[in-house]
Amino acid sequence: MCSLEKRGNLFILILTGQNGEHRLNPNLFSSIISALLRTKAESTSGSALVTVSHSKFFCNGFDLDWVKAAGSDEETQQCFNLLLDYLKQLVLAFISLPMPTIAAVNGHAAAGGVVLALCHDYVLMRRYRSVLYMIDFDLGIKIPEPFMALFRAKISGSARRDLLLSGLKIKGEEALKMGIVEAVYDGEEEVTNAVIKIADDLAKRNWHGEVYAEIRKGLYSELCDILGIASIPIATPKL
Amino acid sequence: MCSLEKRGNLFILTLTGKNVEHRLNPEVLSSIISALSRAKAESTRGSALVTVSHGKFFCNGFDLDWVNATGSKQEAQQRFDYSLDCLTQLVQAFISLPMPTVAAINGHAAAAGVVIPLCHDYVVMRRDRGVLYVNDLEMGLKIPELYMAFFRAKTSGWALRDLVLRGLKIKGEELLKMGIVDAVYDGEEGVINAGMKMADDLARRKWDGVVYAEIRKGLYSEFCGMLGIASKAIGTPKL
């Protein structure tokens, strides 16, 4: 599932789980969302969160085995829709988190896994051994609006088209050029150390978490509208 | 305050504001709005406006001395809100100006001072001096919804994040990479001359100012929508 560690001011969310693909099913979703709630409850000014995983995969998307095990077409569709709802909740939880967030994409990320990576403020990736793959198109699945809004907010024009509409498996260097990730590193240790360093540097700025979250929501205005997250006015001016 | 000069087809708006930091208070903002009204009244096809300032600062934000020179925190908040309203009127005036606009950033611009150059159609900046600094996060202030919409009109993705969610003092070269400024030049004279030349080249196109302003408003549709500035139907087709 996942585990949450605290190291000084840093919250470290580690995707775990037997098969290493970290496929998203209700258990993993609940576990991540709980971890985020705990993080929020324990947050202070100067907190930051990093999300890492230690395997060949960062997150390989929805647990389609779980979905198909439902049996009938109708039940399968219901299960799939349930996972979509969970993914929306997950995105909401990340976007409202009152601290900077950094993802270390050390392995492959597909579909929902790409969404998971992209709901972080900063995404770092491995140069090799790691691809971003919006497999939805190849599977004949339309990407639902809320997630399209996420992509529209984070990625510009031609890069967005290439990510969503080309069926490409995008490697680190390409993702960097496309402006999807911040930086690429060679080894798992390197990318993990890099996210910790960035998180540390951001945490040291000691920003007010609630203000940070509210400004961040402004980067995702369309998505917030779709998810129904109103912005709250902040009144802690230091004039 | 400010001064408005006419040189051929060019209107040259020089920001002086309050003190060397060219700070903004309602009086300064009114005077700039008046200058823009004059430019609008005297505009013809082939007009253009360039905004410049001299010295270490382009505009360092609101006049917080004035804001805080009251008895209570409540009154200070009122003065701040009033300054913000005046700024919003100024942005509207820039966005409705029936001619191309160029800002030449000679020095530092912070907080509300960042909004001013960004409401121009083109921005040139010094390479060797001057930063843009959106410092709301650092001050523990949420950026008002209207201004998030303004920033979203100018930039997106990681560049938007770096502009508003990172407390960065961003230099010319970086802003060029982010697509926030159009070009960088060395020296105050260098950037001002470049700004004037750009304005000249645009003026030479002899565009219909009213049409220009209406199309420009479409670049700020979300912002204009929030302010209720409707687009008008134009009847000067050259079919």
PDB file of C-alpha atoms in Angstrom, chain A residues 76-192:
ATOM      1  CA  THR A  76     -16.995  -3.801 -14.268  1.00  0.00           C
ATOM      2  CA  GLN A  77     -18.039  -0.325 -15.352  1.00  0.00           C
ATOM      3  CA  GLN A  78     -19.155   0.489 -11.789  1.00  0.00           C
ATOM      4  CA  CYS A  79     -15.826  -0.617 -10.402  1.00  0.00           C
ATOM      5  CA  PHE A  80     -13.994   1.461 -12.954  1.00  0.00           C
ATOM      6  CA  ASN A  81     -16.135   4.487 -12.099  1.00  0.00           C
ATOM      7  CA  LEU A  82     -15.384   3.924  -8.427  1.00  0.00           C
ATOM      8  CA  LEU A  83     -11.678   4.111  -9.177  1.00  0.00           C
ATOM      9  CA  LEU A  84     -12.262   7.338 -11.105  1.00  0.00           C
ATOM     10  CA  ASP A  85     -14.020   8.792  -8.079  1.00  0.00           C
ATOM     11  CA  TYR A  86     -11.140   7.771  -5.850  1.00  0.00           C
ATOM     12  CA  LEU A  87      -8.683   9.354  -8.254  1.00  0.00           C
ATOM     13  CA  LYS A  88     -10.650  12.621  -8.099  1.00  0.00           C
ATOM     14  CA  GLN A  89     -10.503  12.493  -4.297  1.00  0.00           C
ATOM     15  CA  LEU A  90      -6.793  11.848  -4.475  1.00  0.00           C
ATOM     16  CA  VAL A  91      -6.200  14.811  -6.786  1.00  0.00           C
ATOM     17  CA  LEU A  92      -8.312  16.983  -4.494  1.00  0.00           C
ATOM     18  CA  ALA A  93      -6.321  15.877  -1.448  1.00  0.00           C
ATOM     19  CA  PHE A  94      -2.992  16.641  -3.097  1.00  0.00           C
ATOM     20  CA  ILE A  95      -4.095  19.995  -4.481  1.00  0.00           C
ATOM     21  CA  SER A  96      -5.382  21.101  -1.072  1.00  0.00           C
ATOM     22  CA  LEU A  97      -2.328  19.939   0.845  1.00  0.00           C
ATOM     23  CA  PRO A  98      -0.952  22.874   2.827  1.00  0.00           C
ATOM     24  CA  MET A  99       2.694  22.415   1.847  1.00  0.00           C
ATOM     25  CA  PRO A 100       4.908  22.055  -1.229  1.00  0.00           C
ATOM     26  CA  THR A 101       4.805  18.585  -2.820  1.00  0.00           C
ATOM     27  CA  ILE A 102       7.460  16.834  -4.889  1.00  0.00           C
ATOM     28  CA  ALA A 103       7.227  13.506  -6.712  1.00  0.00           C
ATOM     29  CA  ALA A 104      10.196  11.287  -7.553  1.00  0.00           C
ATOM     30  CA  VAL A 105       9.175   9.302 -10.604  1.00  0.00           C
ATOM     31  CA  ASN A 106      11.843   6.628 -10.314  1.00  0.00           C
ATOM     32  CA  GLY A 107      10.043   4.120 -12.511  1.00  0.00           C
ATOM     33  CA  HIS A 108       7.254   3.813 -15.027  1.00  0.00           C
ATOM     34  CA  ALA A 109       4.039   5.728 -14.632  1.00  0.00           C
ATOM     35  CA  ALA A 110       0.946   5.039 -16.684  1.00  0.00           C
ATOM     36  CA  ALA A 111      -2.514   6.595 -16.870  1.00  0.00           C
ATOM     37  CA  GLY A 112      -3.696   7.200 -13.297  1.00  0.00           C
ATOM     38  CA  GLY A 113      -0.061   6.964 -12.264  1.00  0.00           C
ATOM     39  CA  VAL A 114       0.772   9.930 -14.482  1.00  0.00           C
ATOM     40  CA  VAL A 115      -2.086  11.849 -12.871  1.00  0.00           C
ATOM     41  CA  LEU A 116      -0.679  10.950  -9.452  1.00  0.00           C
ATOM     42  CA  ALA A 117       2.745  12.291 -10.396  1.00  0.00           C
ATOM     43  CA  LEU A 118       1.326  15.452 -11.935  1.00  0.00           C
ATOM     44  CA  CYS A 119      -0.687  16.470  -8.903  1.00  0.00           C
ATOM     45  CA  HIS A 120       2.587  17.311  -7.221  1.00  0.00           C
ATOM     46  CA  ASP A 121       3.986  20.848  -7.437  1.00  0.00           C
ATOM     47  CA  TYR A 122       7.336  19.540  -8.679  1.00  0.00           C
ATOM     48  CA  VAL A 123       8.052  16.308 -10.541  1.00  0.00           C
ATOM     49  CA  LEU A 124      11.518  14.834 -10.852  1.00  0.00           C
ATOM     50  CA  MET A 125      12.185  11.771 -12.934  1.00  0.00           C
ATOM     51  CA  ARG A 126      14.782   9.193 -13.780  1.00  0.00           C
ATOM     52  CA  ARG A 127      16.470   9.744 -17.096  1.00  0.00           C
ATOM     53  CA  TYR A 128      16.264   6.072 -18.115  1.00  0.00           C
ATOM     54  CA  ARG A 129      14.174   3.189 -16.775  1.00  0.00           C
ATOM     55  CA  SER A 130      11.215   5.474 -16.418  1.00  0.00           C
ATOM     56  CA  VAL A 131       8.520   6.438 -18.883  1.00  0.00           C
ATOM     57  CA  LEU A 132       5.286   8.386 -18.708  1.00  0.00           C
ATOM     58  CA  TYR A 133       2.633   6.609 -20.703  1.00  0.00           C
ATOM     59  CA  MET A 134      -0.906   7.822 -21.121  1.00  0.00           C
ATOM     60  CA  ILE A 135      -2.074   4.396 -22.124  1.00  0.00           C
ATOM     61  CA  ASP A 136      -5.738   5.438 -22.048  1.00  0.00           C
ATOM     62  CA  PHE A 137      -5.743   6.188 -25.735  1.00  0.00           C
ATOM     63  CA  ASP A 138      -4.279   2.782 -26.636  1.00  0.00           C
ATOM     64  CA  LEU A 139      -6.794   1.073 -24.357  1.00  0.00           C
ATOM     65  CA  GLY A 140      -9.664   2.937 -25.945  1.00  0.00           C
ATOM     66  CA  ILE A 141     -10.500   4.811 -22.765  1.00  0.00           C
ATOM     67  CA  LYS A 142     -11.428   8.463 -22.823  1.00  0.00           C
ATOM     68  CA  ILE A 143      -9.722  10.643 -20.245  1.00  0.00           C
ATOM     69  CA  PRO A 144     -12.411  12.161 -18.004  1.00  0.00           C
ATOM     70  CA  GLU A 145     -12.745  15.943 -17.819  1.00  0.00           C
ATOM     71  CA  PRO A 146     -11.317  16.557 -14.341  1.00  0.00           C
ATOM     72  CA  PHE A 147      -8.048  14.945 -15.367  1.00  0.00           C
ATOM     73  CA  MET A 148      -8.047  16.735 -18.709  1.00  0.00           C
ATOM     74  CA  ALA A 149      -8.315  19.957 -16.697  1.00  0.00           C
ATOM     75  CA  LEU A 150      -5.252  18.863 -14.693  1.00  0.00           C
ATOM     76  CA  PHE A 151      -3.292  18.290 -17.892  1.00  0.00           C
ATOM     77  CA  ARG A 152      -4.463  21.598 -19.318  1.00  0.00           C
ATOM     78  CA  ALA A 153      -3.286  23.401 -16.206  1.00  0.00           C
ATOM     79  CA  LYS A 154       0.136  21.759 -16.035  1.00  0.00           C
ATOM     80  CA  ILE A 155       1.239  21.202 -19.600  1.00  0.00           C
ATOM     81  CA  SER A 156       1.187  23.471 -22.569  1.00  0.00           C
ATOM     82  CA  GLY A 157       0.007  23.060 -26.132  1.00  0.00           C
ATOM     83  CA  SER A 158       2.091  20.721 -28.202  1.00  0.00           C
ATOM     84  CA  ALA A 159       3.529  18.933 -25.181  1.00  0.00           C
ATOM     85  CA  ARG A 160       0.023  18.178 -23.971  1.00  0.00           C
ATOM     86  CA  ARG A 161      -0.956  16.848 -27.365  1.00  0.00           C
ATOM     87  CA  ASP A 162       2.114  14.623 -27.427  1.00  0.00           C
ATOM     88  CA  LEU A 163       1.452  13.328 -23.929  1.00  0.00           C
ATOM     89  CA  LEU A 164      -2.235  12.573 -24.429  1.00  0.00           C
ATOM     90  CA  LEU A 165      -2.813  11.995 -28.079  1.00  0.00           C
ATOM     91  CA  SER A 166       0.269  10.266 -29.434  1.00  0.00           C
ATOM     92  CA  GLY A 167       0.361   7.039 -27.444  1.00  0.00           C
ATOM     93  CA  LEU A 168       4.030   7.682 -26.757  1.00  0.00           C
ATOM     94  CA  LYS A 169       6.044   6.285 -23.879  1.00  0.00           C
ATOM     95  CA  ILE A 170       7.809   9.448 -22.841  1.00  0.00           C
ATOM     96  CA  LYS A 171      11.254   9.066 -21.353  1.00  0.00           C
ATOM     97  CA  GLY A 172      12.917  11.381 -18.856  1.00  0.00           C
ATOM     98  CA  GLU A 173      14.813  13.656 -21.244  1.00  0.00           C
ATOM     99  CA  GLU A 174      11.741  14.115 -23.413  1.00  0.00           C
ATOM    100  CA  ALA A 175       9.553  14.823 -20.401  1.00  0.00           C
ATOM    101  CA  LEU A 176      12.101  17.438 -19.370  1.00  0.00           C
ATOM    102  CA  LYS A 177      12.043  19.094 -22.798  1.00  0.00           C
ATOM    103  CA  MET A 178       8.248  19.050 -22.748  1.00  0.00           C
ATOM    104  CA  GLY A 179       8.260  20.905 -19.455  1.00  0.00           C
ATOM    105  CA  ILE A 180       6.441  18.058 -17.713  1.00  0.00           C
ATOM    106  CA  VAL A 181       9.242  17.359 -15.259  1.00  0.00           C
ATOM    107  CA  GLU A 182      11.651  19.663 -13.515  1.00  0.00           C
ATOM    108  CA  ALA A 183      14.835  17.651 -13.817  1.00  0.00           C
ATOM    109  CA  VAL A 184      16.076  14.130 -14.573  1.00  0.00           C
ATOM    110  CA  TYR A 185      18.614  11.989 -12.756  1.00  0.00           C
ATOM    111  CA  ASP A 186      20.420   8.786 -13.501  1.00  0.00           C
ATOM    112  CA  GLY A 187      19.831   6.472 -10.572  1.00  0.00           C
ATOM    113  CA  GLU A 188      17.033   5.786  -8.123  1.00  0.00           C
ATOM    114  CA  GLU A 189      19.181   7.053  -5.268  1.00  0.00           C
ATOM    115  CA  GLU A 190      19.978  10.225  -7.172  1.00  0.00           C
ATOM    116  CA  VAL A 191      16.396  11.093  -7.968  1.00  0.00           C
ATOM    117  CA  THR A 192      15.333  10.318  -4.398  1.00  0.00           C
TER     118      THR A 192
END
